[in-house]
Amino acid sequence: MKHKNLMSLPFTLWAVIFIVLPLCLIVWYGVTLEIPVEYTQITLEDGSTAYKLEDGTIQTQEPWQKKAVISFSNFKRMVEPTYLKLLIRSLRVALLTTLICLLLGYPVALILTGKDFKHPSLWMMLIILPMWMNFLLRTYSWMSILENSGILNSWIASLREAIPAFDQFLSDRGVGNKIIFLYNENAVILGMVYNYLSFMIMPIYTVIEKIDHSLLEAAADLGASPSKSFLRVTLPYSLPGVLEGVTMVFVPAVTTFVISQLMGGGKVPLIGDVIQNQFGKSSDWHFGASLSLLVMVVVLAFMRGLHSIDKEEEVQKEVRIF
Amino acid sequence: MKKLAVLAALLAVFLFTCAAAEKISVYNWGDYIDQETIEMFEKETGIEVEYMVYETNEDMYAKIANGKSSYDVIFPSDYMVERMIRENLLQKINWDNIPNVVNIDPRFMHQAYDPESQYSVPYTWGTMGILYNKSMVEEIPTSWKTLQDERYSMNMLMLNSPRDTIGIALIMAGHSLNATDAAALEEAKQLLIEQKPLVLAYVVDEVKDKMIAGEAAVALVWSGDATFSMAENDELDYVVPEEGSNIFFDAICIPANAKNVSGAEKFIDFLCRADVAAKNYEYVGYAIPNKAAIEVLGADEYNASPVNNPPQEVLDKCEVFKYLGEETKLYDQVWTEIISEY
């Protein structure tokens, strides 16, 4: 037992220093505000003006010092429509991203695990490979594809030149010389789906791959059609993978800020952008921390909801087998 | 035993040279000096330079303000000079020891952040203005009204930076770019909300790539980014609009807790020398306040760049950003309201 404790020491230390402590700091910043210290103006013996601070120190400069006080006014500011609107948009964008990833990712995982599919690990490799590149680089590539002066627009332009009928078709529909693909919410969602898709495929693939084939064979032996055996065997058994994939896509999607800045051109700000601003340009760490706490609560509530689905499913599965 | 004695002697020599060499520590922005000039200084004066860099004013401020690290020369921007003076973090410069200060163009001294020019020497300066693509505009955009012009709908880029973009909107509405009263900020906010449908994107660093690629006709930029972009695309040009703009400075200062003040003075004097300032201009690329250095560089060539040489009457209307302290929050609030509008 003692030995085991010793083994866990590095991780415990790591967790305390890099998880617990920062979290405490965020909570502390979130519930405090910095306000100017109080002072009184006094006249020194030589007739010059000085300032006496509340802690008794005397200085000749006008006081600039601040002190931290516990206050919940940041939370009041947070529920103003401006910030709630941004939070709702972030949730909508994240949910849409998760849904699209699921609709795209599940069939891919299913196909890859199919009995007749050749070289699934090679394909899996091809899916994971782009993820080895930095996501900023990948997002920048999408920008150069979709920009007004980008690859896609130049292809369309040369197509229009080559095929007059196509040009006519587009002109009739009021499409200008350049189609603006970037700088809107759809572009942000595209960027997120592209960046997070493999996080959906991987866990689902792993889970489906491990499903005992004898269960599927038994279903077939007992007369179940392929669609029925999918609904009764594959789907319920793959659910843990789906839930994990959903978590792995939703959580980063709801807190992202770079993708929305780059793909949305700053016109589709998400709550993550506002938080980043508080720690950067606006340097209001206290409000930034309060907003982070809000997002954390939302994410926790979401995970809780998922977890309860997982639990229910666990029970039902037991019932089905026996 | 003999070996030990030799070792001890070596150690003594080492310690002695360490103690003897005069040292200054310089804390500057990354990539903001030609390293060769540091070697020149070391060779000329025998003073060793310990050179360190920072990325933002706030990083530098935090290090100086907590009092644990001591530097002899720092390069804060205008509003940060103001803040550091107010917080007693800078010391007055003894101009008797900086004879080369005569090289600095007097019109760049006595700025609002240091009205008596007691604490700082300007090192570089720049403006905010409009970067435009000559092949995409009908006339030279000499007014900020260009940024409200329907003809450039979905063809203009703004800065995703609260203080800068709101500051320009304040100028457009006829206020000071340091205004903090609610009415002025409300006007600026309405102006930017009305402008929003015309804006293709709010960008920061991406503005350079996008303007070089011809993504938009006009963009609100800092002159440093304009210089960079114009070098890459001949179609681009820069103008500081006639209503006036923001002018910004990076200054050279001595922190209050500097250890080697005389060394710092020598270094500052060295940086103000014409040949050194010219060398640094060629490396850094920002406009310089050093008129002797401009002579060395060739005044005609230097002034040919619109970035270096906005008309004096426009420059007269340019303002520096003041340190706003708590009021920065107002700007953030207004900015969030503008961008969250949908």
XYZ file of C-alpha atoms in Angstrom:
664
model
C 0.000 0.000 0.000
C 2.750 2.389 1.008
C 4.578 1.525 -2.159
C 1.550 2.410 -4.225
C 1.259 5.793 -2.549
C 4.849 6.508 -3.396
C 4.227 5.625 -7.041
C 1.364 8.071 -7.260
C 3.422 10.853 -5.740
C 4.656 12.348 -9.053
C 1.145 12.509 -10.420
C -0.280 13.929 -7.194
C 2.401 16.588 -7.184
C 1.728 17.356 -10.833
C -2.010 17.587 -10.229
C -1.601 19.903 -7.259
C 0.835 22.239 -8.952
C -0.728 22.380 -12.396
C -4.413 21.684 -11.780
C -5.487 22.432 -8.219
C -3.384 25.540 -7.619
C -4.248 27.276 -10.908
C -7.906 26.466 -10.317
C -7.737 28.059 -6.862
C -6.068 31.097 -8.409
C -8.842 31.420 -10.991
C -11.492 31.176 -8.281
C -9.633 33.794 -6.235
C -9.340 36.162 -9.199
C -12.952 35.480 -10.109
C -14.386 36.550 -6.771
C -12.157 39.570 -6.225
C -11.843 43.028 -7.685
C -9.012 45.514 -7.621
C -9.932 48.916 -6.318
C -7.759 51.948 -5.614
C -6.525 52.219 -2.036
C -8.026 54.915 0.124
C -5.890 57.867 1.159
C -6.007 61.286 2.663
C -4.200 64.342 1.413
C -1.908 65.866 4.000
C 0.434 68.821 4.128
C 3.998 68.100 5.152
C 6.044 70.322 7.473
C 7.717 72.035 4.520
C 4.318 72.950 3.147
C 4.269 70.472 0.261
C 1.379 68.133 -0.377
C 1.641 64.430 0.327
C -0.690 61.482 0.546
C -1.238 59.198 3.487
C -2.407 55.740 2.483
C -4.724 53.607 4.582
C -1.835 51.461 5.776
C -0.063 54.548 7.103
C 2.639 55.005 4.476
C 3.208 58.531 3.239
C 4.176 59.325 -0.334
C 4.462 62.458 -2.438
C 3.004 60.941 -5.608
C -0.725 60.742 -6.086
C -1.590 57.190 -5.010
C -1.861 54.612 -7.777
C -1.801 51.524 -5.565
C -4.574 48.966 -5.713
C -5.907 46.437 -3.303
C -7.925 43.297 -3.909
C -11.353 43.069 -2.292
C -13.854 40.253 -2.430
C -16.746 41.235 -4.651
C -19.324 39.544 -6.807
C -19.870 42.484 -9.113
C -18.072 40.610 -11.908
C -20.801 38.007 -11.836
C -23.400 40.732 -12.100
C -21.604 42.136 -15.147
C -21.498 38.654 -16.646
C -25.272 38.267 -16.881
C -25.609 41.418 -18.982
C -27.163 40.616 -22.374
C -23.876 41.311 -24.188
C -22.066 38.442 -22.516
C -25.044 36.080 -22.367
C -25.523 36.547 -26.089
C -21.922 35.525 -26.672
C -22.263 32.520 -24.381
C -25.387 31.353 -26.179
C -23.699 31.727 -29.527
C -20.689 29.750 -28.274
C -22.977 26.967 -27.099
C -24.867 26.928 -30.392
C -21.670 26.835 -32.455
C -20.182 24.109 -30.242
C -23.323 21.960 -30.359
C -23.586 22.288 -34.141
C -19.917 21.398 -34.474
C -20.376 18.348 -32.243
C -23.456 17.216 -34.161
C -21.755 17.542 -37.554
C -18.671 15.736 -36.255
C -20.895 12.925 -34.991
C -22.838 12.635 -38.251
C -19.588 12.548 -40.232
C -17.496 10.601 -37.761
C -19.773 7.719 -36.813
C -20.217 6.334 -40.349
C -16.469 6.678 -40.910
C -15.739 4.672 -37.764
C -18.323 2.099 -38.798
C -16.888 1.716 -42.293
C -13.346 1.450 -40.949
C -14.332 -1.379 -38.597
C -16.328 -3.232 -41.274
C -15.374 -6.869 -41.758
C -14.490 -6.483 -45.402
C -12.605 -3.243 -45.052
C -8.963 -3.571 -46.055
C -6.139 -1.829 -44.196
C -8.222 -0.015 -41.576
C -5.120 0.984 -39.617
C -3.660 2.647 -42.692
C -6.833 4.679 -43.117
C -6.881 5.508 -39.444
C -3.319 6.713 -39.853
C -4.384 8.950 -42.737
C -7.112 10.436 -40.570
C -4.766 11.100 -37.662
C -1.818 12.286 -39.746
C -3.016 15.877 -40.317
C -3.411 16.210 -36.561
C 0.351 15.975 -36.218
C 0.551 19.379 -37.775
C -0.100 22.391 -35.641
C -3.775 23.349 -35.737
C -2.923 27.000 -36.371
C -1.131 25.983 -39.525
C -4.122 23.932 -40.630
C -6.487 26.799 -39.940
C -4.282 29.205 -41.877
C -4.402 26.774 -44.810
C -8.185 26.878 -44.736
C -7.985 30.653 -44.766
C -5.853 30.676 -47.877
C -8.293 28.288 -49.533
C -11.431 30.248 -48.664
C -10.215 33.850 -48.766
C -11.635 36.295 -51.308
C -8.237 36.159 -52.963
C -7.935 32.465 -52.119
C -7.563 29.225 -54.059
C -11.254 28.377 -54.293
C -12.194 31.800 -55.631
C -9.443 31.702 -58.235
C -10.626 28.252 -59.393
C -14.172 29.509 -59.682
C -12.931 32.519 -61.617
C -11.033 30.391 -64.125
C -14.027 28.020 -64.450
C -16.256 30.991 -65.225
C -13.820 32.106 -67.856
C -13.644 28.668 -69.436
C -17.370 27.880 -69.347
C -19.556 30.861 -70.294
C -22.726 28.960 -69.376
C -21.447 28.488 -65.838
C -20.598 32.176 -65.654
C -24.081 33.047 -66.859
C -25.595 30.670 -64.318
C -23.753 32.373 -61.442
C -24.374 35.905 -62.698
C -28.087 35.175 -63.000
C -28.109 34.267 -59.355
C -26.428 37.530 -58.434
C -23.096 35.979 -57.507
C -20.339 38.593 -57.735
C -16.797 38.127 -58.929
C -15.689 37.017 -55.519
C -17.632 34.792 -53.199
C -17.096 35.542 -49.533
C -16.682 32.155 -47.872
C -14.805 33.325 -44.814
C -15.741 35.796 -42.074
C -19.033 34.265 -40.944
C -20.353 31.667 -38.540
C -20.397 28.861 -41.110
C -16.691 29.347 -41.743
C -16.046 29.110 -37.999
C -18.034 25.868 -37.788
C -16.171 24.472 -40.791
C -12.860 25.270 -39.145
C -13.919 23.617 -35.919
C -15.331 20.487 -37.574
C -12.122 20.073 -39.525
C -9.955 20.508 -36.451
C -11.992 18.292 -34.116
C -13.351 15.552 -36.405
C -10.634 13.045 -35.601
C -11.365 13.421 -31.884
C -14.820 12.060 -32.689
C -13.705 9.238 -34.990
C -10.954 7.845 -32.763
C -12.922 6.909 -29.625
C -15.869 5.550 -31.642
C -13.543 3.485 -33.819
C -11.760 2.048 -30.785
C -15.005 1.033 -29.110
C -16.663 -0.507 -32.178
C -13.516 -2.416 -32.989
C -13.657 -4.090 -29.581
C -17.267 -5.272 -29.873
C -17.336 -9.045 -29.644
C -18.098 -10.328 -33.130
C -19.829 -13.391 -31.717
C -22.607 -11.075 -30.525
C -23.226 -9.901 -34.089
C -23.040 -13.488 -35.354
C -25.526 -14.577 -32.706
C -27.881 -11.782 -33.733
C -27.649 -12.902 -37.347
C -28.187 -16.561 -36.370
C -31.322 -15.600 -34.518
C -32.684 -13.920 -37.617
C -31.910 -10.278 -37.006
C -31.506 -8.192 -40.132
C -28.233 -6.201 -40.436
C -30.055 -2.990 -39.563
C -31.652 -4.616 -36.545
C -28.374 -6.036 -35.292
C -26.835 -2.602 -35.740
C -29.589 -1.016 -33.686
C -29.588 -3.699 -30.989
C -25.888 -4.547 -30.760
C -23.470 -2.137 -32.423
C -25.190 1.106 -31.513
C -25.677 0.471 -27.774
C -22.191 -0.976 -27.436
C -20.609 1.946 -29.254
C -22.357 4.493 -27.065
C -19.484 4.953 -24.596
C -17.265 5.845 -27.552
C -19.858 8.273 -28.850
C -20.121 9.950 -25.457
C -16.373 10.223 -25.195
C -16.162 11.657 -28.713
C -18.903 14.157 -27.954
C -17.045 15.310 -24.839
C -13.749 15.552 -26.678
C -15.286 17.731 -29.373
C -17.731 19.796 -27.358
C -15.419 20.904 -24.552
C -12.663 22.400 -26.733
C -15.293 23.750 -29.164
C -17.117 25.721 -26.498
C -13.913 27.338 -25.249
C -12.054 27.916 -28.515
C -10.913 31.385 -29.517
C -8.259 31.225 -32.214
C -10.400 29.437 -34.807
C -13.224 31.936 -34.411
C -10.801 34.850 -34.751
C -9.105 33.464 -37.865
C -12.041 31.906 -39.730
C -14.623 34.416 -38.529
C -12.345 37.398 -39.060
C -13.251 38.708 -35.616
C -16.887 39.050 -36.656
C -18.058 35.899 -34.909
C -16.626 36.365 -31.426
C -17.189 33.519 -28.996
C -17.000 33.592 -25.226
C -13.413 32.309 -25.480
C -12.441 35.402 -27.476
C -13.838 37.670 -24.791
C -12.010 35.770 -22.050
C -8.773 35.972 -24.004
C -9.287 39.709 -24.387
C -9.614 40.118 -20.624
C -6.243 38.466 -20.076
C -4.669 40.342 -22.984
C -5.579 43.755 -24.329
C -8.093 44.730 -21.665
C -5.979 43.261 -18.851
C -8.912 42.685 -16.524
C -7.888 39.315 -15.118
C -10.631 39.406 -12.523
C -13.453 39.587 -15.030
C -11.684 37.084 -17.283
C -11.478 34.629 -14.398
C -15.170 35.093 -13.573
C -16.109 34.372 -17.188
C -13.886 31.273 -17.184
C -15.707 30.061 -14.091
C -19.033 30.522 -15.872
C -17.835 28.471 -18.847
C -16.463 25.849 -16.473
C -19.877 25.494 -14.820
C -21.553 25.132 -18.206
C -19.072 22.451 -19.288
C -19.437 20.599 -15.981
C -23.228 20.617 -16.302
C -22.875 19.244 -19.818
C -20.525 16.444 -18.721
C -22.860 15.569 -15.884
C -25.732 15.242 -18.327
C -23.664 12.964 -20.565
C -22.548 10.891 -17.620
C -26.119 10.186 -16.578
C -26.933 8.939 -20.106
C -23.909 6.676 -19.858
C -25.076 5.237 -16.528
C -28.580 4.536 -17.795
C -27.213 2.842 -20.880
C -24.929 0.662 -18.738
C -27.969 -0.676 -16.882
C -30.001 -1.275 -20.021
C -27.176 -3.181 -21.636
C -26.977 -5.582 -18.722
C -30.711 -6.200 -19.064
C -30.445 -6.846 -22.780
C -27.712 -9.419 -22.495
C -29.362 -11.508 -19.857
C 48.741 20.983 -4.127
C 50.370 22.871 -6.936
C 47.362 22.221 -9.114
C 45.113 23.560 -6.433
C 47.149 26.730 -6.195
C 46.941 27.252 -9.940
C 43.220 26.680 -9.801
C 42.841 29.161 -6.973
C 44.886 31.709 -8.888
C 42.738 31.211 -11.986
C 39.613 31.563 -9.934
C 40.937 34.760 -8.392
C 41.726 36.199 -11.822
C 38.281 35.176 -13.039
C 36.534 36.788 -10.083
C 38.681 39.870 -10.403
C 37.829 40.375 -14.083
C 34.190 39.804 -13.277
C 34.225 42.456 -10.634
C 36.282 44.850 -12.726
C 34.212 44.820 -15.914
C 31.520 47.447 -15.725
C 28.142 46.118 -16.664
C 24.761 47.457 -17.631
C 21.608 45.464 -18.119
C 19.349 46.473 -20.981
C 15.738 45.325 -21.259
C 14.253 45.910 -24.712
C 11.520 44.689 -27.063
C 12.429 41.616 -29.083
C 14.185 42.402 -32.393
C 14.310 46.104 -31.601
C 18.003 46.880 -31.964
C 20.787 45.965 -34.346
C 22.913 43.597 -32.253
C 26.039 44.961 -33.931
C 25.510 48.300 -32.210
C 25.710 46.544 -28.839
C 29.066 45.062 -29.802
C 30.182 48.509 -30.941
C 29.186 49.968 -27.578
C 31.000 47.240 -25.647
C 34.146 47.764 -27.692
C 34.093 51.539 -27.386
C 33.351 51.844 -23.699
C 34.477 48.528 -22.238
C 31.080 48.292 -20.555
C 29.569 44.869 -20.849
C 25.903 44.803 -21.916
C 23.599 42.218 -20.471
C 20.762 42.234 -23.007
C 17.293 40.859 -22.353
C 14.020 41.151 -24.271
C 10.274 41.330 -23.576
C 7.167 41.092 -25.717
C 4.721 43.514 -24.171
C 4.855 46.652 -22.064
C 2.913 44.807 -19.401
C 5.525 42.027 -19.142
C 8.224 44.632 -18.644
C 6.107 46.625 -16.203
C 5.401 43.577 -14.046
C 9.113 42.824 -13.729
C 10.059 46.380 -12.802
C 7.070 46.979 -10.531
C 7.632 43.933 -8.329
C 11.077 45.375 -7.656
C 12.920 42.064 -7.751
C 14.805 42.590 -10.975
C 16.881 45.597 -11.712
C 17.612 46.910 -15.179
C 19.555 49.991 -16.194
C 17.893 50.817 -19.518
C 14.330 50.033 -20.623
C 12.178 50.926 -23.650
C 8.564 51.527 -22.551
C 5.895 52.926 -24.906
C 4.290 56.319 -24.321
C 1.367 55.379 -22.054
C 3.634 53.067 -20.086
C 6.170 55.870 -19.550
C 3.312 57.941 -18.147
C 2.219 55.145 -15.844
C 5.747 54.430 -14.649
C 6.410 58.108 -13.936
C 3.210 58.238 -11.927
C 4.203 55.152 -9.977
C 7.684 56.404 -9.198
C 9.384 53.685 -11.237
C 11.563 55.899 -13.432
C 14.322 58.333 -12.597
C 14.966 61.744 -14.058
C 17.611 61.760 -16.751
C 20.583 64.048 -16.275
C 20.743 65.637 -19.733
C 24.272 66.963 -19.063
C 25.440 63.382 -19.498
C 23.551 62.840 -22.762
C 25.066 65.468 -25.085
C 23.754 63.639 -28.162
C 20.198 64.531 -27.188
C 20.680 67.562 -29.484
C 20.266 65.077 -32.347
C 16.648 64.472 -31.373
C 14.157 66.560 -33.322
C 12.592 68.921 -30.727
C 9.121 68.324 -32.145
C 9.257 64.791 -30.738
C 10.233 65.900 -27.233
C 7.835 67.183 -24.546
C 5.073 64.762 -25.474
C 2.007 64.403 -23.268
C 3.348 61.287 -21.553
C 6.411 63.182 -20.291
C 5.558 66.882 -20.738
C 8.805 68.226 -19.296
C 10.945 65.602 -21.059
C 12.524 64.697 -17.751
C 12.309 60.924 -17.859
C 12.489 59.711 -21.445
C 14.212 60.010 -24.810
C 12.109 58.996 -27.829
C 13.636 55.977 -29.600
C 11.166 55.255 -32.407
C 7.734 56.509 -33.356
C 4.833 55.532 -35.545
C 1.267 56.365 -36.417
C -2.031 54.704 -37.143
C -3.351 55.212 -40.627
C -4.979 53.692 -43.673
C -3.138 51.135 -45.767
C -4.746 51.019 -49.203
C -4.380 49.143 -52.442
C -3.874 51.647 -55.267
C -5.523 49.395 -57.823
C -8.647 48.955 -55.696
C -9.471 52.514 -54.624
C -10.789 55.369 -56.754
C -8.951 58.135 -54.949
C -6.363 58.370 -52.207
C -8.205 57.892 -48.915
C -7.147 61.055 -47.118
C -9.982 61.051 -44.601
C -11.189 58.597 -41.964
C -14.566 58.876 -43.720
C -13.163 56.278 -46.125
C -13.868 53.742 -43.386
C -17.575 54.617 -43.580
C -17.690 54.662 -47.367
C -20.250 52.254 -48.857
C -18.055 51.839 -51.915
C -15.670 49.801 -49.804
C -18.388 47.622 -48.361
C -16.941 44.200 -47.455
C -13.656 45.491 -48.726
C -12.170 47.012 -45.556
C -10.303 45.592 -42.594
C -10.391 47.026 -39.087
C -8.164 46.298 -36.092
C -9.433 43.810 -33.541
C -8.066 45.966 -30.753
C -10.459 47.913 -28.510
C -8.316 50.927 -27.686
C -7.102 51.512 -31.241
C -10.331 51.041 -33.162
C -12.485 52.938 -30.647
C -9.800 55.642 -30.562
C -10.108 56.172 -34.315
C -13.923 56.172 -34.067
C -13.624 58.879 -31.390
C -11.560 60.986 -33.792
C -14.150 60.414 -36.529
C -16.823 61.682 -34.141
C -14.694 64.734 -33.366
C -13.472 63.726 -29.913
C -10.067 63.141 -28.381
C -8.886 59.553 -28.712
C -8.378 59.571 -24.954
C -12.006 60.441 -24.212
C -13.566 58.521 -21.366
C -16.920 60.265 -20.963
C -19.930 58.091 -21.606
C -21.451 60.320 -24.295
C -18.337 60.336 -26.480
C -17.865 56.590 -26.121
C -21.522 56.019 -26.966
C -21.091 58.052 -30.155
C -18.016 56.056 -31.109
C -19.868 52.837 -30.380
C -22.832 53.769 -32.597
C -20.448 54.764 -35.354
C -18.675 51.417 -35.240
C -21.935 49.463 -35.060
C -23.168 51.306 -38.163
C -19.862 50.603 -39.859
C -19.941 46.899 -39.019
C -21.848 45.701 -42.130
C -19.142 47.281 -44.291
C -16.279 45.561 -42.484
C -14.898 42.403 -44.038
C -13.002 41.385 -40.883
C -11.517 42.603 -37.610
C -7.923 41.434 -37.646
C -4.645 41.954 -35.851
C -1.467 40.411 -37.241
C -3.292 38.858 -40.203
C -3.777 42.325 -41.667
C -0.348 42.172 -43.309
C -0.947 38.876 -45.125
C -4.409 39.906 -46.205
C -3.417 43.290 -47.579
C -0.413 41.807 -49.381
C -2.708 39.214 -50.982
C -5.174 41.899 -52.096
C -7.975 40.642 -49.857
C -9.296 44.154 -49.154
C -8.977 47.674 -50.554
C -8.399 49.596 -47.327
C -7.315 48.700 -43.806
C -6.740 50.443 -40.506
C -3.125 49.639 -39.578
C -0.143 50.633 -37.478
C 2.640 52.175 -39.545
C 5.017 49.320 -38.677
C 2.692 46.841 -40.387
C 2.327 49.261 -43.298
C 6.104 49.350 -43.842
C 6.212 45.561 -43.847
C 3.282 45.171 -46.253
C 4.447 47.878 -48.656
C 7.806 46.144 -49.003
C 5.976 43.006 -50.184
C 3.384 44.552 -52.510
C 4.061 47.635 -54.642
C 0.352 48.366 -55.039
C 0.070 49.245 -51.346
C 0.451 52.727 -49.949
C -0.082 54.367 -46.583
C -1.666 57.610 -45.486
C -2.319 59.283 -42.147
C -5.778 60.859 -42.577
C -6.095 64.610 -42.352
C -8.299 64.583 -39.239
C -5.281 63.423 -37.246
C -4.537 60.074 -35.709
C -2.683 58.292 -32.971
C 1.067 58.824 -32.785
C 2.980 56.380 -30.639
C 6.457 56.395 -29.213
C 8.787 53.868 -27.743
C 11.108 55.737 -25.408
C 14.378 55.022 -23.645
C 14.227 55.345 -19.854
C 16.234 54.568 -16.718
C 14.301 52.695 -14.004
C 14.340 54.171 -10.502
C 16.170 51.146 -9.126
C 18.885 51.034 -11.828
C 22.263 49.933 -10.470
C 24.567 51.546 -12.997
C 23.145 54.944 -13.852
C 26.304 56.351 -15.414
C 26.592 53.269 -17.631
C 22.946 53.679 -18.606
C 23.543 57.314 -19.511
C 26.483 56.330 -21.684
C 24.345 53.742 -23.463
C 21.484 56.186 -24.047
C 23.913 58.792 -25.357
C 25.371 56.131 -27.645
C 21.915 55.252 -29.006
C 21.284 58.946 -29.752
C 24.469 59.168 -31.830
C 23.689 59.727 -35.519
C 25.515 56.699 -36.960
C 24.125 54.327 -34.314
C 20.532 55.555 -34.671
C 20.847 55.263 -38.474
C 22.111 51.688 -38.154
C 19.254 50.802 -35.844
C 16.708 52.406 -38.171
C 17.932 50.250 -41.018
C 17.468 47.155 -38.889
C 14.229 47.949 -37.024
C 12.386 49.880 -39.737
C 10.334 52.188 -37.528
C 10.446 55.954 -38.041
C 13.066 57.660 -35.857
C 13.097 61.054 -34.123
C 16.846 61.470 -34.666
C 17.377 64.233 -37.250
C 21.152 63.788 -37.381
C 20.629 60.114 -38.218
C 18.173 61.043 -40.967
C 20.931 63.217 -42.484
C 23.261 60.216 -42.407
C 20.615 58.065 -44.091
C 19.879 60.700 -46.735
C 16.897 62.890 -45.919
C 15.302 62.558 -49.353
C 15.304 58.814 -49.320
C 14.086 58.644 -45.728
C 11.284 61.158 -46.275
C 10.094 59.461 -49.454
C 8.273 56.927 -47.295
C 4.771 58.091 -46.270
C 5.276 56.118 -43.070
C 8.248 58.251 -42.026
C 6.967 61.553 -43.217
C 3.316 62.452 -42.680
C 2.639 66.167 -43.337
C 3.431 68.350 -40.327
C -0.125 69.731 -40.134
C -1.470 66.177 -39.835
C 1.203 65.287 -37.310
C 0.169 68.315 -35.256
C -3.282 66.811 -34.926
C -1.972 63.420 -33.830
C -2.343 62.455 -30.196
C -0.594 59.900 -28.012
C -2.611 57.396 -26.044
C -2.760 58.273 -22.385
C -2.717 55.689 -19.655
C -6.346 55.282 -18.631
C -6.002 52.957 -15.653
C -9.382 51.682 -14.493
C -11.116 53.374 -17.412
C -9.621 50.838 -19.824
C -12.555 48.669 -18.709
C -15.021 51.084 -20.331
C -13.327 50.511 -23.653
C -13.520 46.767 -23.229
C -17.216 46.972 -22.411
C -17.948 49.154 -25.448
C -15.845 46.900 -27.690
C -17.622 43.733 -26.561
C -20.952 45.417 -27.232
C -19.832 46.295 -30.755
C -18.532 42.881 -31.752
C -21.312 40.899 -30.047
C -23.910 42.763 -32.115
C -25.490 40.251 -34.530
